[in-house]
Short mmCIF file of C-alpha atoms in Angstrom, two decimals:
data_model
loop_
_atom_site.label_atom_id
_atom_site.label_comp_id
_atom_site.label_asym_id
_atom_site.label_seq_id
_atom_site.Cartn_x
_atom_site.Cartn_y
_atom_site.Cartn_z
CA UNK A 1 -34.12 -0.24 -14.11
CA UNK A 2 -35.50 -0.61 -17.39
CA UNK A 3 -32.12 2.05 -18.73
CA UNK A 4 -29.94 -0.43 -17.17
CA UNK A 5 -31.64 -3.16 -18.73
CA UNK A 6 -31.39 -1.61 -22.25
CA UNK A 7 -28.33 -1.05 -22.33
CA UNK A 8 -26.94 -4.50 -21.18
CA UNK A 9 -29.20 -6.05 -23.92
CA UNK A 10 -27.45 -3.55 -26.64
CA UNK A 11 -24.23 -4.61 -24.97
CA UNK A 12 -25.40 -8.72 -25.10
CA UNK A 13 -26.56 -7.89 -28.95
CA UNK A 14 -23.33 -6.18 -29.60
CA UNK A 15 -21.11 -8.21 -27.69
CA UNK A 16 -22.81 -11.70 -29.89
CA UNK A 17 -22.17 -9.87 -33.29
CA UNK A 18 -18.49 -9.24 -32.37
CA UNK A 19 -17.82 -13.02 -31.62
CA UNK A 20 -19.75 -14.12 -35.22
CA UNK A 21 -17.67 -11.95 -36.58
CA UNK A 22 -14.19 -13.08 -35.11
CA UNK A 23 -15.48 -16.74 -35.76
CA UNK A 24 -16.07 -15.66 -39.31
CA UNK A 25 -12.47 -13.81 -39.89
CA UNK A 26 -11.32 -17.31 -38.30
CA UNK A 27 -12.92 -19.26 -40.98
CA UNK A 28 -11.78 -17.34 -43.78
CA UNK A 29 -8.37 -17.44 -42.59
CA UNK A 30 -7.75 -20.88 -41.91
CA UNK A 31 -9.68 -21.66 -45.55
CA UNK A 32 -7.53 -18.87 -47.31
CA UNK A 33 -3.71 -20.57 -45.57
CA UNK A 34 -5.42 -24.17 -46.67
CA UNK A 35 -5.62 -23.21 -49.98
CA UNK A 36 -2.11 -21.71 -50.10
CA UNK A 37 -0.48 -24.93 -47.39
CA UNK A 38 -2.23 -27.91 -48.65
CA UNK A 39 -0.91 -28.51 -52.27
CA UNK A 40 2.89 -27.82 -50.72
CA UNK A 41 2.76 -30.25 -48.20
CA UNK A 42 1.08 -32.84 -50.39
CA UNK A 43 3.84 -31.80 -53.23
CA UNK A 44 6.43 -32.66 -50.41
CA UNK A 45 4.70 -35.88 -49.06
CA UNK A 46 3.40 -37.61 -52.51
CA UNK A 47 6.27 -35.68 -55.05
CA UNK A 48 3.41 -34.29 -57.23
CA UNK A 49 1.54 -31.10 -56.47
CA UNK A 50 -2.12 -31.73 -56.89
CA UNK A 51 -4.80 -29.23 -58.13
CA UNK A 52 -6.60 -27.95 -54.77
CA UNK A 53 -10.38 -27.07 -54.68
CA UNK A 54 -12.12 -26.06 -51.64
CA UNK A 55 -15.81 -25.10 -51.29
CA UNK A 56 -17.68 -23.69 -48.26
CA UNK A 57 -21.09 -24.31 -46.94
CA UNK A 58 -21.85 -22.84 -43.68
CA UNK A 59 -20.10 -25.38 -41.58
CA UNK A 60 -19.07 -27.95 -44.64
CA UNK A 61 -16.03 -28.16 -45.99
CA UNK A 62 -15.52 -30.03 -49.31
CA UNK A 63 -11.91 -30.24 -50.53
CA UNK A 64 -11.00 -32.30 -53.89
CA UNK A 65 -7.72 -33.07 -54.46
CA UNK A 66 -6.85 -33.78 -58.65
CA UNK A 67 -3.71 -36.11 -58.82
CA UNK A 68 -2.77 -38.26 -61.93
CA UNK A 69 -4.28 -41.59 -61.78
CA UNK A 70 -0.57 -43.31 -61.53
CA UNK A 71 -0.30 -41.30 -58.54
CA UNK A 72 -3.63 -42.39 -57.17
CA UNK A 73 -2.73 -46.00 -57.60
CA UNK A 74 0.58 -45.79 -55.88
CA UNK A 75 -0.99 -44.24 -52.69
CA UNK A 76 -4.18 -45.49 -51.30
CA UNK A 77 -4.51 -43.51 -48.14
CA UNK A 78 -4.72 -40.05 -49.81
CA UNK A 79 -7.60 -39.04 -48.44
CA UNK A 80 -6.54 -40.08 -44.73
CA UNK A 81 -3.58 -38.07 -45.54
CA UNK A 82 -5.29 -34.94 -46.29
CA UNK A 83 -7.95 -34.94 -43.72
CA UNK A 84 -5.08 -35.51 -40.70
CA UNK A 85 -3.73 -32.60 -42.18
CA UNK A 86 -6.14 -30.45 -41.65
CA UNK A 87 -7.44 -31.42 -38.94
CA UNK A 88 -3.93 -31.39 -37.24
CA UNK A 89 -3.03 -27.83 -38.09
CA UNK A 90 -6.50 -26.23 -38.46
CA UNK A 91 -8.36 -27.02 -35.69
CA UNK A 92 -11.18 -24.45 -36.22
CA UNK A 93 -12.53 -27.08 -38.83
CA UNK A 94 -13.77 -30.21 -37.31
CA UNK A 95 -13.38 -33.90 -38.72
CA UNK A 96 -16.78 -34.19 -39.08
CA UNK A 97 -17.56 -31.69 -41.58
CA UNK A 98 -14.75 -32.49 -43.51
CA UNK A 99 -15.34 -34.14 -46.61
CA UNK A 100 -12.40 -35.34 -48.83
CA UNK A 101 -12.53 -36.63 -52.73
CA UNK A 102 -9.70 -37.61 -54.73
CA UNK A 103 -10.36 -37.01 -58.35
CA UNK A 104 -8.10 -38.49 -61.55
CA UNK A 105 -7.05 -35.14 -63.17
CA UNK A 106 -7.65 -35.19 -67.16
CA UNK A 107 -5.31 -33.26 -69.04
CA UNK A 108 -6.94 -32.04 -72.04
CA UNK A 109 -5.22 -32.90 -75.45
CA UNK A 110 -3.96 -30.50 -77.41
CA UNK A 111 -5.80 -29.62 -80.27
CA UNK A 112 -3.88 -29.55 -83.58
CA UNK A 113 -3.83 -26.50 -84.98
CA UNK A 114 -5.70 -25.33 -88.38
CA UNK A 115 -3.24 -25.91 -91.41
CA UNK A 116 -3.58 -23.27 -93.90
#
């Protein structure tokens, strides 16, 4: 009895690590084909590809989205826009732990070069 009980707890214990790590592979998927999707589809949608940073907390996902600030003014609804997108085609992350900033992107200036 006590065998039989062994080796269904290995097999519980083994069984629970598997599914962490499929949940895991999941994640890293669906954040790896957001980083690659997102900035095409809002390229298509707005006309100007943004500048696409995610970041990953356990189960929080921060995405910033750097436009120009003409293109920020134009379209007020940016950030509805991206979180419908990924909630719409990536499932595995939920609305709620979805967090969405639009940034003005700052070009830096060129800096004139040293005359000799």
């Amino acid at each position: 009895m006590i065998k039989t009980f062994k080796k269904f707890f290995t097999l519980l214990i083994i069984s629970g690590i598997g599914y962490l790590g499929f949940k895991i592979y999941q994640l890293l998927k669906g954040l790896i084909e957001l980083d690659k999707t997102l900035p095409q589809y809002l390229g298509n949608i707005i006309g100007e590809v943004p500048i696409v940073s995610i970041v990953t907390v356990i189960n929080k996902i921060t995405i910033t989205v750097k436009f120009n600030k003409e293109v920020i003014k134009k379209n007020k609804g940016l950030e509805n826009i991206v979180r419908d997108y990924v909630t719409d085609f990536y499932p595995i992350f939920k609305a709620d732990n979805v967090k969405v900033i639009i940034e003005e992107l700052i070009e830096k200036s060129k800096k004139p070069s040293p005359k000799e």
